[in-house]
XYZ file of C-alpha atoms in Angstrom:
690
model
C 3.790 18.374 25.827
C 1.347 19.273 29.013
C -1.672 17.277 28.961
C -2.476 14.119 31.205
C -4.653 11.416 29.911
C -6.482 8.921 31.957
C -7.851 5.790 30.717
C -9.841 3.261 33.122
C -11.053 0.188 31.428
C -14.068 -1.127 33.262
C -16.487 -3.933 32.605
C -19.086 -1.925 31.111
C -17.666 1.349 29.808
C -14.018 2.746 29.511
C -13.553 5.927 31.195
C -11.269 8.848 29.784
C -10.358 11.919 31.188
C -8.041 14.587 29.450
C -6.497 17.305 32.180
C -4.532 20.128 31.367
C -2.749 20.655 34.723
C -1.874 24.121 34.150
C -5.480 25.419 34.819
C -7.263 22.145 35.605
C -9.436 22.062 32.790
C -10.667 18.678 32.127
C -12.599 17.074 29.242
C -14.444 13.502 29.844
C -15.498 10.932 27.715
C -17.185 7.279 28.376
C -16.817 4.604 25.523
C -18.404 1.390 25.629
C -15.589 -1.333 26.900
C -14.793 -3.622 24.126
C -14.441 -7.087 25.766
C -13.036 -9.005 22.868
C -10.283 -6.677 22.688
C -10.296 -4.045 25.565
C -7.288 -1.953 23.897
C -9.607 -1.155 20.984
C -12.250 0.581 22.922
C -9.618 2.546 24.890
C -7.831 3.894 21.741
C -11.224 4.898 20.227
C -11.775 6.630 23.440
C -8.607 8.276 23.079
C -9.353 9.970 19.671
C -12.907 10.673 20.960
C -11.638 12.703 23.826
C -9.027 14.315 21.942
C -11.395 15.680 19.273
C -13.715 16.804 22.116
C -11.016 19.109 23.643
C -9.461 20.213 20.449
C -6.099 18.701 21.347
C -3.820 17.036 19.546
C -1.868 13.325 20.615
C 1.298 15.098 20.489
C 0.429 17.431 23.519
C -0.529 14.548 25.870
C 2.713 14.272 28.410
C 1.851 11.220 30.309
C -0.971 8.419 30.184
C -2.273 6.667 33.206
C -3.986 3.676 32.660
C -6.077 1.099 35.007
C -7.795 -2.019 33.521
C -9.656 -5.060 34.979
C -8.006 -7.369 32.164
C -5.738 -9.075 34.535
C -8.723 -9.575 37.262
C -10.895 -11.066 34.677
C -8.058 -13.350 33.339
C -8.136 -14.748 36.763
C -11.783 -15.191 36.966
C -12.377 -16.445 33.749
C -9.317 -18.697 33.929
C -7.773 -17.156 30.756
C -4.070 -16.452 31.631
C -0.931 -18.279 30.420
C 0.103 -21.779 30.886
C 1.504 -21.668 34.460
C 3.806 -24.279 36.326
C 5.186 -24.433 39.587
C 8.145 -25.493 40.915
C 8.261 -25.901 44.718
C 10.122 -27.536 47.622
C 9.915 -31.462 47.732
C 6.664 -32.572 49.774
C 4.890 -29.488 48.942
C 3.657 -29.954 45.476
C -0.275 -29.596 47.057
C -0.323 -26.563 48.811
C -2.549 -24.667 46.229
C -4.889 -27.299 46.839
C -4.521 -27.929 50.489
C -5.065 -24.233 51.112
C -5.973 -23.589 54.705
C -8.031 -26.716 54.944
C -11.089 -24.751 55.988
C -14.391 -24.659 54.185
C -15.998 -21.104 53.926
C -19.375 -22.546 54.378
C -19.125 -25.258 56.856
C -22.417 -27.137 56.169
C -22.503 -26.911 52.530
C -21.964 -30.381 51.357
C -21.540 -29.378 47.884
C -18.943 -26.467 48.198
C -16.794 -25.417 45.203
C -13.303 -24.538 46.793
C -10.985 -22.344 44.501
C -9.616 -24.052 41.826
C -5.908 -23.964 41.508
C -4.500 -21.869 38.417
C -1.991 -24.724 38.004
C -3.198 -28.003 37.402
C -1.265 -30.752 39.060
C 0.737 -32.587 36.554
C 2.302 -28.939 35.966
C 3.459 -28.672 39.757
C 6.795 -30.084 40.179
C 9.359 -30.630 43.043
C 12.905 -29.660 43.564
C 14.984 -31.139 46.398
C 16.093 -28.328 48.754
C 15.125 -27.195 52.216
C 15.352 -23.773 54.151
C 14.609 -23.641 57.813
C 12.612 -20.909 59.260
C 15.675 -18.545 59.604
C 16.948 -19.096 56.117
C 19.562 -21.762 57.004
C 20.245 -24.415 54.722
C 18.928 -27.878 55.650
C 18.909 -29.585 52.297
C 21.131 -27.903 49.387
C 19.354 -27.198 46.149
C 19.543 -30.067 43.618
C 20.165 -27.652 40.393
C 20.314 -30.480 38.038
C 17.121 -31.974 39.166
C 15.421 -28.328 39.213
C 16.544 -28.147 35.409
C 15.285 -31.458 34.716
C 11.852 -30.395 36.017
C 11.920 -27.237 34.524
C 12.609 -29.070 31.171
C 9.686 -31.274 31.650
C 7.181 -28.361 32.137
C 8.425 -26.461 28.956
C 8.074 -29.577 26.994
C 4.399 -29.804 28.234
C 4.027 -26.042 26.894
C 4.449 -24.117 30.237
C 5.050 -20.488 29.290
C 5.120 -19.403 32.594
C 6.495 -20.495 35.875
C 6.292 -19.669 39.721
C 9.040 -20.769 42.044
C 8.380 -20.906 45.511
C 10.391 -22.657 47.882
C 10.004 -23.111 51.679
C 11.227 -20.194 53.753
C 12.400 -18.319 50.765
C 11.201 -14.807 52.618
C 13.901 -15.641 54.998
C 16.486 -16.563 52.434
C 16.102 -16.156 48.703
C 19.513 -17.694 47.542
C 17.646 -21.099 46.586
C 14.905 -19.446 44.370
C 17.614 -17.029 42.808
C 20.212 -19.865 41.989
C 17.446 -21.974 40.264
C 15.906 -18.952 38.170
C 19.224 -18.108 36.921
C 19.801 -21.581 35.729
C 16.353 -21.966 34.408
C 16.495 -18.528 32.679
C 19.889 -19.226 30.855
C 18.260 -22.803 29.562
C 14.912 -21.289 28.557
C 15.265 -17.639 27.902
C 11.928 -17.313 26.842
C 10.189 -18.442 29.693
C 8.565 -16.283 32.064
C 9.973 -16.534 35.557
C 7.999 -15.069 38.786
C 9.859 -15.838 42.416
C 8.004 -15.635 45.658
C 10.970 -13.895 47.220
C 10.623 -11.183 44.694
C 6.713 -10.936 44.637
C 5.558 -11.972 48.250
C 8.478 -12.406 50.592
C 6.357 -13.102 53.795
C 5.313 -16.080 55.857
C 2.379 -18.342 55.550
C 3.156 -20.948 52.598
C -0.072 -20.798 51.066
C -0.790 -16.977 50.361
C 2.784 -16.662 49.110
C 2.345 -19.624 46.776
C -1.098 -18.097 45.500
C 0.237 -14.815 44.856
C 3.399 -15.711 43.115
C 1.346 -18.239 40.846
C -1.257 -15.780 40.269
C 1.704 -13.206 39.052
C 2.936 -15.751 36.812
C -0.622 -16.668 35.524
C -0.983 -13.134 34.503
C 2.624 -12.016 33.499
C 2.658 -13.257 29.823
C -0.732 -11.386 29.385
C 0.294 -8.109 31.155
C 3.646 -8.192 29.070
C 1.886 -8.602 25.712
C -0.767 -6.075 26.493
C 1.459 -3.313 27.799
C 3.627 -3.613 24.758
C 0.619 -3.301 22.568
C -0.607 -0.416 24.664
C 2.479 1.478 24.352
C 2.934 0.796 20.606
C -0.307 1.862 19.897
C -0.237 5.240 21.873
C 2.883 6.084 19.911
C 1.140 5.122 16.653
C -1.615 7.534 17.979
C 1.043 10.043 18.247
C 1.528 10.270 21.987
C 4.915 10.332 23.003
C 4.367 10.765 26.651
C 5.235 7.798 29.320
C 2.751 5.272 30.163
C 2.224 4.613 33.876
C -0.095 1.972 35.480
C -2.558 2.616 38.588
C -1.602 0.024 41.355
C -4.012 -1.670 43.829
C -2.098 0.452 46.541
C -3.438 3.679 45.323
C -0.158 4.963 43.472
C 1.324 4.837 40.174
C 4.209 2.587 38.790
C 6.167 2.374 35.330
C 5.671 -0.031 32.731
C 8.587 -2.060 33.402
C 7.603 -2.675 37.080
C 4.044 -3.405 36.137
C 5.458 -6.192 33.563
C 7.329 -7.611 36.464
C 4.648 -8.038 39.154
C 1.242 -7.376 37.093
C -0.285 -8.666 40.368
C 0.182 -5.513 41.988
C -2.564 -4.024 39.391
C -5.650 -6.727 40.230
C -7.766 -3.839 42.189
C -6.449 -0.773 40.093
C -9.466 0.716 39.296
C -11.460 0.492 42.796
C -8.529 2.258 44.054
C -8.593 4.942 42.045
C -12.052 5.510 42.824
C -11.353 5.434 46.762
C -8.337 8.112 45.842
C -10.982 10.170 44.201
C -13.070 10.312 47.224
C -10.314 11.053 49.571
C -9.521 14.125 46.868
C -12.862 15.474 46.741
C -13.570 14.867 50.494
C -10.759 17.131 51.326
C -11.878 19.530 49.174
C -15.258 19.619 50.778
C -13.749 19.654 54.298
C -14.951 16.171 55.407
C -12.129 14.057 57.085
C -13.969 10.934 57.185
C -15.631 9.723 53.516
C -17.257 6.576 52.619
C -16.075 6.730 49.096
C -18.697 4.680 47.117
C -17.989 3.750 43.541
C -20.491 1.927 41.450
C -20.219 1.191 37.917
C -21.929 -1.013 35.558
C -20.614 -4.271 36.828
C -19.552 -3.834 40.457
C -19.968 -1.515 43.554
C -17.313 -1.049 46.006
C -16.552 1.073 48.970
C -13.581 2.355 50.675
C -13.240 4.000 53.893
C -10.990 7.388 54.071
C -9.920 8.553 57.469
C -7.929 11.564 57.619
C -8.020 12.514 54.110
C -6.173 9.270 53.166
C -7.978 5.586 52.169
C -7.411 2.649 54.411
C -4.677 0.167 53.161
C -4.815 -3.176 53.483
C -1.849 -6.171 52.821
C -3.809 -8.597 51.380
C -7.415 -9.490 49.324
C -8.777 -12.550 47.614
C -9.570 -12.812 43.890
C -11.628 -14.764 41.672
C -14.205 -15.978 44.862
C -16.217 -18.620 44.098
C -18.805 -16.706 46.153
C -18.602 -13.104 45.739
C -19.156 -12.127 49.424
C -17.922 -14.816 51.337
C -14.054 -14.694 52.736
C -12.031 -17.576 52.037
C -13.774 -18.483 48.751
C -11.046 -16.973 46.849
C -7.386 -16.817 45.999
C -5.325 -15.192 48.463
C -3.302 -12.431 47.054
C -0.556 -10.781 49.493
C -0.002 -7.632 48.028
C -0.784 -3.623 49.100
C -4.109 -2.743 48.288
C -6.544 0.014 49.392
C -8.726 -1.537 51.695
C -11.805 -2.237 49.501
C -15.420 -3.357 50.431
C -17.307 -5.217 47.498
C -21.162 -4.254 48.388
C -23.040 -4.957 45.677
C -23.865 -4.903 41.843
C -23.225 -2.546 39.142
C -25.811 -1.097 36.732
C -25.763 -3.838 34.391
C -26.483 -6.436 37.047
C -29.262 -8.825 36.001
C -32.449 -9.050 38.002
C -34.241 -12.792 38.118
C -36.791 -14.790 40.112
C -34.428 -16.615 42.448
C -34.934 -20.489 43.523
C -36.854 -19.267 46.301
C -39.358 -17.337 44.463
C -37.778 -14.193 45.425
C -36.325 -11.433 43.741
C -32.394 -11.659 42.915
C -30.162 -9.203 41.753
C -26.661 -10.055 40.529
C -24.106 -11.015 40.561
C -24.408 -11.894 36.742
C -23.741 -8.739 34.805
C -25.002 -8.198 30.944
C -21.833 -6.072 30.906
C -21.024 -3.999 27.827
C -22.092 -6.448 25.450
C -25.042 -7.159 25.373
C -25.909 -4.628 28.212
C -29.067 -3.887 29.760
C -32.164 -4.262 27.534
C -32.533 -0.384 27.257
C -28.990 -0.357 25.534
C -30.434 -1.819 22.407
C -27.794 -4.153 21.644
C -29.569 -7.551 21.823
C -29.751 -7.676 25.797
C -33.213 -9.019 27.089
C -32.816 -9.616 30.531
C -33.858 -6.858 33.290
C -30.886 -4.997 34.752
C -30.473 -2.537 37.731
C -30.219 0.306 34.801
C -33.273 -0.860 33.279
C -35.128 -0.336 36.461
C -33.371 2.967 37.260
C -34.776 4.269 33.747
C -38.120 2.778 34.543
C -38.271 4.673 37.881
C -37.309 7.622 36.559
C -33.978 8.327 37.807
C -32.238 8.309 33.908
C -33.337 10.226 31.144
C -33.709 8.061 28.039
C -32.619 11.345 25.875
C -29.553 12.398 27.949
C -27.791 9.047 28.590
C -24.194 10.082 28.271
C -25.396 13.272 27.569
C -27.248 12.492 24.688
C -24.567 10.532 22.603
C -25.923 7.161 23.363
C -29.782 6.662 22.952
C -31.408 4.175 25.152
C -34.996 2.689 25.026
C -37.272 3.031 27.758
C -39.648 0.633 26.301
C -37.232 -2.196 26.255
C -36.457 -1.905 29.556
C -40.204 -1.956 30.476
C -40.532 -4.796 28.446
C -37.531 -6.399 30.194
C -39.221 -5.671 33.454
C -42.849 -6.964 32.822
C -41.154 -10.367 32.034
C -39.347 -10.251 35.734
C -42.963 -8.914 37.086
C -44.864 -12.075 35.323
C -42.275 -14.354 36.745
C -42.644 -12.690 40.374
C -46.363 -12.266 40.201
C -46.319 -8.395 40.425
C -46.877 -5.524 38.450
C -44.072 -3.976 36.259
C -43.606 -0.839 38.572
C -43.343 -2.932 41.520
C -40.683 -4.893 40.193
C -38.849 -2.031 39.158
C -38.884 -0.562 42.725
C -38.279 -4.267 44.123
C -34.792 -4.231 41.768
C -33.598 -0.904 43.120
C -34.164 -1.452 46.612
C -32.832 -4.868 46.634
C -29.491 -3.387 45.323
C -29.808 -0.662 47.776
C -30.285 -2.894 50.845
C -27.522 -5.402 49.850
C -25.037 -2.646 49.572
C -26.307 -0.872 52.630
C -26.168 -4.310 54.567
C -22.670 -5.262 53.206
C -21.415 -1.458 54.378
C -22.798 -1.955 57.911
C -20.904 -4.999 58.561
C -17.783 -3.858 57.068
C -17.783 -0.551 58.764
C -18.616 -2.365 62.100
C -15.584 -4.615 61.905
C -13.309 -1.802 61.429
C -14.871 -0.342 64.964
C -16.821 2.726 63.120
C -20.331 3.794 63.015
C -21.793 5.023 59.556
C -23.004 8.608 61.052
C -19.385 9.458 61.151
C -19.154 9.663 57.903
C -20.262 11.269 54.379
C -21.095 9.306 51.705
C -19.139 10.455 48.119
C -20.534 8.643 45.013
C -18.630 8.026 41.857
C -19.175 5.922 38.858
C -21.688 6.084 36.513
C -24.248 4.586 38.575
C -22.761 5.789 42.010
C -24.716 9.262 42.524
C -28.261 7.411 41.305
C -28.016 4.872 44.237
C -26.131 7.120 46.614
C -29.095 8.812 48.413
C -30.923 5.656 48.946
C -28.077 3.919 50.097
C -27.210 6.796 52.762
C -30.746 6.506 53.998
C -30.466 2.882 54.734
C -26.934 3.136 56.205
C -28.183 6.295 58.470
C -25.643 8.479 56.804
C -26.559 12.215 56.500
C -24.476 13.665 53.978
C -24.148 12.898 50.710
C -21.364 14.482 48.404
C -21.412 14.195 44.361
C -18.349 15.501 43.200
C -17.954 16.944 39.609
C -17.370 14.469 36.793
C -18.615 11.890 39.311
C -18.866 9.421 36.351
C -15.324 8.976 35.666
C -14.424 9.687 39.391
C -11.902 6.806 39.269
C -10.135 8.209 36.346
C -10.050 11.467 38.023
C -8.151 9.493 40.970
C -5.705 8.075 38.676
C -4.513 11.442 37.511
C -4.159 12.753 41.231
C -2.192 9.578 42.364
C 1.603 9.932 43.186
C 4.105 7.070 42.282
C 4.062 4.636 45.296
C 6.228 1.591 45.878
C 5.568 -1.032 49.027
C 8.113 -3.189 49.746
C 8.037 -6.176 52.573
C 10.901 -7.855 54.353
C 10.528 -10.772 56.875
C 12.128 -9.800 60.444
C 10.883 -12.495 62.887
C 12.018 -11.577 66.496
C 10.639 -11.128 69.907
C 10.087 -7.367 70.694
C 12.141 -7.794 73.641
C 14.900 -9.316 71.827
C 15.041 -7.386 68.799
C 18.022 -6.440 66.770
C 16.797 -2.645 66.416
C 20.212 -1.941 64.264
C 19.580 -4.798 61.920
C 15.896 -3.423 61.576
C 17.218 -0.010 60.766
C 19.415 -1.632 58.305
C 16.860 -3.488 56.558
C 14.461 -0.647 56.345
C 17.196 1.553 54.558
C 17.704 -1.591 52.184
C 13.666 -1.301 51.491
C 13.958 2.424 51.170
C 16.448 2.035 48.435
C 14.785 -0.410 46.383
C 11.647 1.843 46.460
C 13.700 4.841 45.398
C 15.116 3.230 42.655
C 11.659 2.219 41.102
C 9.938 5.712 41.766
C 13.083 7.210 40.130
C 12.020 5.287 36.657
C 8.363 6.986 36.983
C 9.980 10.644 36.905
C 8.296 11.428 40.488
C 9.576 14.357 42.676
C 11.968 12.342 44.760
C 12.595 15.648 46.650
C 9.142 15.435 47.839
C 9.175 11.576 48.645
C 7.375 10.482 51.864
C 8.588 7.440 53.732
C 6.143 5.418 55.832
C 7.980 2.638 58.143
C 5.600 -0.036 59.277
C 5.613 -3.429 60.926
C 3.614 -6.620 61.104
C 3.305 -7.576 64.701
C 1.200 -9.683 67.234
C 1.437 -11.594 70.602
C 3.397 -14.394 70.667
C 1.149 -17.455 70.278
C -1.303 -15.365 68.060
C -1.951 -16.546 64.379
C -2.502 -13.023 62.716
C -0.586 -9.870 62.987
C -1.586 -6.186 62.765
C 0.446 -3.579 60.925
C 1.779 -0.705 62.986
C 3.548 2.455 62.171
C 6.845 2.692 63.699
C 8.654 5.377 65.477
C 11.659 6.627 64.716
C 14.209 5.899 65.764
C 13.297 2.521 66.722
C 13.210 1.774 70.535
C 11.255 -0.774 72.610
C 9.600 1.265 74.942
C 8.214 3.513 71.722
C 7.346 0.532 69.578
C 5.413 -1.336 72.559
C 3.526 2.058 73.117
C 2.877 2.365 69.150
C 1.530 -1.389 69.053
C -0.621 -1.446 72.126
C -2.389 1.606 71.008
C -2.940 0.165 67.720
C -4.386 -2.973 69.242
C -6.576 -1.209 71.530
C -7.824 0.572 68.680
C -8.881 -2.181 67.017
C -9.748 -4.718 69.972
C -10.577 -2.281 73.064
C -8.011 -4.110 75.258
C -4.635 -5.688 75.574
C -4.000 -8.894 77.017
C -2.071 -8.542 80.108
C 1.586 -9.723 80.290
C 1.737 -10.843 76.909
C 4.913 -11.149 74.850
C 4.877 -9.024 71.565
C 6.654 -10.050 68.242
C 7.842 -8.702 64.932
C 6.847 -10.639 61.895
C 7.893 -8.635 59.146
C 9.093 -4.735 58.230
C 7.370 -2.639 55.725
C 8.297 0.427 53.617
C 6.036 2.727 51.853
C 7.485 5.336 49.457
C 5.422 7.797 47.477
C 6.087 10.919 45.465
C 3.999 13.314 43.792
C 3.962 12.835 39.963
C 4.669 16.139 37.698
C 1.131 17.369 36.717
C -0.876 15.606 39.339
C -1.682 18.277 41.943
C -4.154 20.460 39.454
C -7.456 21.533 40.807
C -9.802 19.909 38.831
C -12.090 22.751 36.579
C -15.251 21.360 34.222
C -16.524 23.791 32.079
C -19.239 25.727 33.842
C -22.001 28.208 32.597
C -23.676 29.540 35.876
C -27.528 30.512 35.066
C -27.701 29.415 31.616
C -30.607 27.181 31.355
C -30.148 25.980 35.057
C -33.321 24.112 35.477
C -34.060 21.772 32.651
C -37.584 20.977 33.340
C -39.417 18.684 35.461
C -40.183 14.622 35.336
C -41.891 12.000 37.469
C -39.284 10.402 39.681
C -40.074 7.477 42.315
C -39.000 7.971 45.848
C -39.744 5.301 48.658
C -40.337 7.827 50.964
C -43.271 9.262 49.056
C -44.144 5.674 47.965
C -45.018 6.868 44.800
C -44.018 9.459 41.755
C -43.038 12.854 42.409
C -42.760 15.767 39.750
C -39.156 16.629 40.430
C -36.939 19.280 38.774
C -34.118 18.343 36.873
C -31.161 20.577 37.013
C -27.815 21.007 34.481
C -25.628 20.645 37.384
C -22.860 22.802 35.704
C -25.179 25.494 35.393
C -25.468 26.084 39.087
C -23.624 28.551 40.749
C -21.264 27.908 43.983
C -23.255 28.476 47.024
C -26.727 27.916 45.572
C -28.860 26.060 47.794
C -31.554 23.450 46.442
C -34.110 21.678 48.242
C -35.180 17.944 47.291
C -36.482 16.270 45.756
C -34.014 17.342 42.968
C -32.172 15.379 39.660
C -28.829 16.869 38.748
C -27.841 15.673 35.335
C -24.378 15.469 33.624
C -23.132 13.993 30.478
C -21.559 10.876 32.589
C -24.007 10.418 35.476
C -27.296 11.691 37.275
C -27.299 12.788 41.136
C -30.542 11.874 42.869
C -31.681 13.658 46.226
C -34.699 12.790 48.055
C -37.880 14.806 49.602
C -36.575 16.992 52.380
C -32.715 17.329 51.688
C -31.179 20.299 51.561
C -28.468 20.470 48.728
C -25.935 23.307 48.119
C -23.290 23.305 45.431
C -19.628 23.961 46.924
C -16.614 26.023 45.449
C -14.911 22.991 43.536
C -18.522 22.134 41.730
C -19.218 19.307 44.127
C -22.882 18.850 45.465
C -23.375 18.384 49.166
C -26.667 17.150 50.033
C -27.980 16.678 53.538
C -30.790 14.454 55.240
C -34.100 16.000 56.472
C -34.120 16.327 59.993
C -36.439 13.233 60.532
C -33.965 10.936 58.415
């Protein structure tokens, strides 16, 4: 066994990559996602990619998997019947939230609906102080009675969230042990295990989200493992995490909330990997698929990591409209729609694109699966960016006439001609993505021109050039196999564990010996998890961080900690990070620790291969020409079409040009200067007047 198989289940397509780590050879496949049973499409794709590679299932040494299944369960409210056991007086934390409206003047605002209805939220008599000391002992018999009542009502998963359990988990653990003995089939999630951090509402929200998807995760992963074994694949199954690392099945079952942003995180890893290969230190990793588009900032070859995000937002781009989830996650900017996003006339008579998506079923009108509404993919086809006869390398026929009929209906509603409607759909999507990216980049103290845009996903390379033009980014990179870029990222990912523990103390009074002991405990926990993945522990890289703030502030920043810990060195590290974010530090303000974090990552066997796709330089390099619409030219241009894998390294190409591969199409506009890099990536630069 020596092959690695990556499976990334998206909203429209399931992407598969079969990689031979010995020489970097890879075979790619896109299978339509099967929304009713995502595993079915994944397994069918597995058979197809093995057949295409001429490989046997028994040669697969490991499978790396990412899925949107758990995120969709939150969005669609299709998780387990979940209960909450909490401290007396805190039953309504999930509904009270932060007591803040995300749109101040919206009289009909829809706040995030709690995952646990009020009858299934029960209270236990107990109370801990913020330092973890016991104020009211746990009434264990009372807690058991509440759990018994929930089970009688049909609850199958229980979140246990006691006040200040981040400082002392004793009450949560005692309750869990007793409940598990009484109800061994009840799934349990403890806040002291899932999110041992301050702030009652985010901690409760995260733990409840974990409990809500945990039974689904256990069933799905058990089934996936069994199905892979039935296919003859004996290699281990590993799951992509939101933090940009991998874990084993048991850890994924324990805390599936860590998988919510797994696919997009893999796209950021691909951006970092190919960016390093292109010699680029700063990259905007732009991943646009059939359903969503996301952007990640990559600085010094590594994607930025945050320690919280919002899931299942009521309003897609508005902070505060979703469920807070406190996990380590690659910092992702949701910047627009995907290829399946539906275009329609809005309430004000203007063109609106998304957020509704045609998905995989029925899909865009051009798919011929029953979809009749115009989508971004339909517009891209009508504008000449896509070739109806070469979609997915010709494996899937799409219907240009159906796309034009759907766009004609939109044009009639808007009072414009069909061509103008198609241009409008493409431009609105690009402007929405560029606008959101501008704001997000500025919030991080950056400017777009410092970066190169690296495009992955089935639709990313189609839109990257125009998004970059709007942003003022001068370089655009399309890596090989861009259409399945996230899946490449998964196969290159290290095993990774993030752990956090409360450490609330003013810097001037901090017990650094206790902090070192806490870091050592977190590191030992992380090593135990990593050992189960088969990662190379001899090459494990730890990162020690701390959440810190000025005393009196309501929010923290995360700071890399010096070794050994010392007051002066910690102060210097904190102030440098603070100045980098806010340009100044308040004079004379005292600093405090809030929490300590430990990240441990180690390379996985077979994860360091250099990618090598089948290439035939010079053979049929130019496939012909077709009319393609470019906004800069205000019309169509007869544009050369190239087989990207027939282009030799170093070859210069002037725009406009279309580069086709089976999984995606890369577009560059008039005046562009492009060349093929040694690894097969195409680097295109804007004209001087851009």
